[in-house]
JSON list of C-alpha atoms in Angstrom, two decimals:
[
{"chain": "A", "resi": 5, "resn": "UNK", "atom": "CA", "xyz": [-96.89, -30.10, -16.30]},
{"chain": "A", "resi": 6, "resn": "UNK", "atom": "CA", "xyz": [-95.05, -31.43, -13.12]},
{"chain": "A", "resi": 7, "resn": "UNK", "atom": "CA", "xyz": [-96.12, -35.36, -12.88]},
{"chain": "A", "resi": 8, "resn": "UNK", "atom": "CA", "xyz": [-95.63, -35.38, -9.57]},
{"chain": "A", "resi": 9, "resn": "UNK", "atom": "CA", "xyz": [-98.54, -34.90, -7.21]},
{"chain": "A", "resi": 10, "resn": "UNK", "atom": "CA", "xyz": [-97.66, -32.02, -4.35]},
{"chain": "A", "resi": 11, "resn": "UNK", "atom": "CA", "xyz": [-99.64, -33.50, -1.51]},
{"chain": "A", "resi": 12, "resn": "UNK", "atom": "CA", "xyz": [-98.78, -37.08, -1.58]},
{"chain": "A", "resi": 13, "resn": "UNK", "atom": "CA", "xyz": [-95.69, -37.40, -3.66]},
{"chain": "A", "resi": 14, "resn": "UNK", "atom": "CA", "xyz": [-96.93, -39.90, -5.87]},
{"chain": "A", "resi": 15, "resn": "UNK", "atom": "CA", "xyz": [-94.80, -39.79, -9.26]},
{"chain": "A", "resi": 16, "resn": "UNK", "atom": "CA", "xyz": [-94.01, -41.69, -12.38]},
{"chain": "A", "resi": 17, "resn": "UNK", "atom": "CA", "xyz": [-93.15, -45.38, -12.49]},
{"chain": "A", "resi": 18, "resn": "UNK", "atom": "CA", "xyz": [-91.20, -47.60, -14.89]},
{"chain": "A", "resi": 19, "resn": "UNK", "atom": "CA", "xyz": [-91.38, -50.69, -16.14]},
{"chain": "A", "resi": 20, "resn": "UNK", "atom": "CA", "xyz": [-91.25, -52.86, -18.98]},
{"chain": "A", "resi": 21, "resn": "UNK", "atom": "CA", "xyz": [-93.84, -53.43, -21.74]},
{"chain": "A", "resi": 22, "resn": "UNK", "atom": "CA", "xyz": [-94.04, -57.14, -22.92]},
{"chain": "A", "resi": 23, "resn": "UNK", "atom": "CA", "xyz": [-94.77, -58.53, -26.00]},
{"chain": "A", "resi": 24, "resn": "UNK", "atom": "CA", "xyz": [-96.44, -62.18, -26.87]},
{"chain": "A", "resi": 25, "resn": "UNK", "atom": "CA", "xyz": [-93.08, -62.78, -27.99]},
{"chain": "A", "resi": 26, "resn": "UNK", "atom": "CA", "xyz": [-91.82, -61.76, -24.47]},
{"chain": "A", "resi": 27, "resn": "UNK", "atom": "CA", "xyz": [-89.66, -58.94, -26.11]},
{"chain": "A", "resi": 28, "resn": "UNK", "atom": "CA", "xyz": [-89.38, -55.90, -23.34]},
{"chain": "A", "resi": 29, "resn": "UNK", "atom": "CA", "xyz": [-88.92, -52.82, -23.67]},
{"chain": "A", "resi": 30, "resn": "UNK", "atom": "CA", "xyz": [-89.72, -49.88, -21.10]},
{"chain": "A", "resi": 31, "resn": "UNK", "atom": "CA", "xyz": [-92.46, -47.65, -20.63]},
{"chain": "A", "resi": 32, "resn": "UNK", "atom": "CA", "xyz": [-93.75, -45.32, -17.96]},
{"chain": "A", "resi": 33, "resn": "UNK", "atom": "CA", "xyz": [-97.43, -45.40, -16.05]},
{"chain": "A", "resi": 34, "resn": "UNK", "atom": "CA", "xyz": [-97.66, -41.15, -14.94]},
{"chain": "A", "resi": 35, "resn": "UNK", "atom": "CA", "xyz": [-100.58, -40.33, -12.29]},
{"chain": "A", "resi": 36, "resn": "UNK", "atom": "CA", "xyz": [-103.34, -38.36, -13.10]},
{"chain": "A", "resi": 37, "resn": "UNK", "atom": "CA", "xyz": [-102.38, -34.84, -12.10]},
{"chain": "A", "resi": 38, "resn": "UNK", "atom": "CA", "xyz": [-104.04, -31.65, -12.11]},
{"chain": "A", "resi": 39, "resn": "UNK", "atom": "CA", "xyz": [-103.06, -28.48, -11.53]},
{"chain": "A", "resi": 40, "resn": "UNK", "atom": "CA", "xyz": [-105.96, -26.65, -9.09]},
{"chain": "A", "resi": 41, "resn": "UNK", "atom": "CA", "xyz": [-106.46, -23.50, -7.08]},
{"chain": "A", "resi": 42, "resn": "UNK", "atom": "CA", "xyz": [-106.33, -25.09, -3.32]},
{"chain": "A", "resi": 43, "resn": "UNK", "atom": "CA", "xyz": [-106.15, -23.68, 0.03]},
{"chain": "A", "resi": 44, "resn": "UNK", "atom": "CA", "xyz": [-102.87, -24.62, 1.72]},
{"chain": "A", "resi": 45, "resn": "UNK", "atom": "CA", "xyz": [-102.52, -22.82, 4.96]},
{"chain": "A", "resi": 46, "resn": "UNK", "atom": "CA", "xyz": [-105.02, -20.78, 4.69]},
{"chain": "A", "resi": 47, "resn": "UNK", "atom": "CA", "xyz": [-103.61, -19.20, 1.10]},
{"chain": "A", "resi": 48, "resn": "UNK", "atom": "CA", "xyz": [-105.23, -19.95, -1.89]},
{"chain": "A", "resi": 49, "resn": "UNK", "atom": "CA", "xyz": [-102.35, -21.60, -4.72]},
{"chain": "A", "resi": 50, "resn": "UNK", "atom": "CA", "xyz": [-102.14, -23.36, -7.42]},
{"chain": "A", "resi": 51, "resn": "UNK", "atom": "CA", "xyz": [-100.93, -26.83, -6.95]},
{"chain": "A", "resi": 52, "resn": "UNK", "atom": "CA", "xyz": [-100.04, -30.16, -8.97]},
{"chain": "A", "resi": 53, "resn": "UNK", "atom": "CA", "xyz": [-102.62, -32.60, -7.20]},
{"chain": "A", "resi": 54, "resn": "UNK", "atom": "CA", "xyz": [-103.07, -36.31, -8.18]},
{"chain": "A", "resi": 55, "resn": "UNK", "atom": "CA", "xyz": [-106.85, -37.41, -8.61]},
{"chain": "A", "resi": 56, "resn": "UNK", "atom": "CA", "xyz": [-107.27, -39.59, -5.92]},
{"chain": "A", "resi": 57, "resn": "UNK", "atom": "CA", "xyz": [-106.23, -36.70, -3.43]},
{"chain": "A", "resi": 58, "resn": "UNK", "atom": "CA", "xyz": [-108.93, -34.78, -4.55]},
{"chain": "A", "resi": 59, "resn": "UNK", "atom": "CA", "xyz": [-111.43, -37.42, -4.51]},
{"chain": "A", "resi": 60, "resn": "UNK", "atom": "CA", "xyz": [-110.28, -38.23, -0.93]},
{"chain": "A", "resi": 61, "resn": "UNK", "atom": "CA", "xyz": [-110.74, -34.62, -0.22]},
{"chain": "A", "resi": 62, "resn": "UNK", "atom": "CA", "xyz": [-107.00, -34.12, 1.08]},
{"chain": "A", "resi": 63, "resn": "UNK", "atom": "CA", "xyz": [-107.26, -31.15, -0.84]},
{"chain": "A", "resi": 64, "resn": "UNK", "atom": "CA", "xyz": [-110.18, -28.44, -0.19]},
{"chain": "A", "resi": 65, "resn": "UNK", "atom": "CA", "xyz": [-110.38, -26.74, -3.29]},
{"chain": "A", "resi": 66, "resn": "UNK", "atom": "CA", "xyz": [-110.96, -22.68, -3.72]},
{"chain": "A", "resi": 67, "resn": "UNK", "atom": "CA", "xyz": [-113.59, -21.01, -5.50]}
]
């Protein structure tokens, strides 16, 4: 699955893990995405949709 969400571009980030010992090494934080039936312009698709733009309701869902 794409981890990328479709309506507001929101991707992966990198950064660095740290240890007590202050040892680093890197990780990734991915968003929450989910791949939904949505309208987008006035077609029902499938899309790769982060959480929080469903819960804001920038995406109307199909049924």
């Amino acid at each position: 699955m794409s981890s990328y969400c479709e309506i507001c571009h929101k991707g992966e980030m990198s950064g660095m893990n740290v240890s007590h010992s202050h040892l680093k090494t890197k990780r990734k934080w991915k968003p929450n995405i989910q791949r939904v039936r949505a309208i987008v312009d006035g077609e029902i698709k499938r899309v790769n949709v982060c959480t929080r733009c469903l819960r804001s309701g920038k995406v109307q869902r199909a049924i």
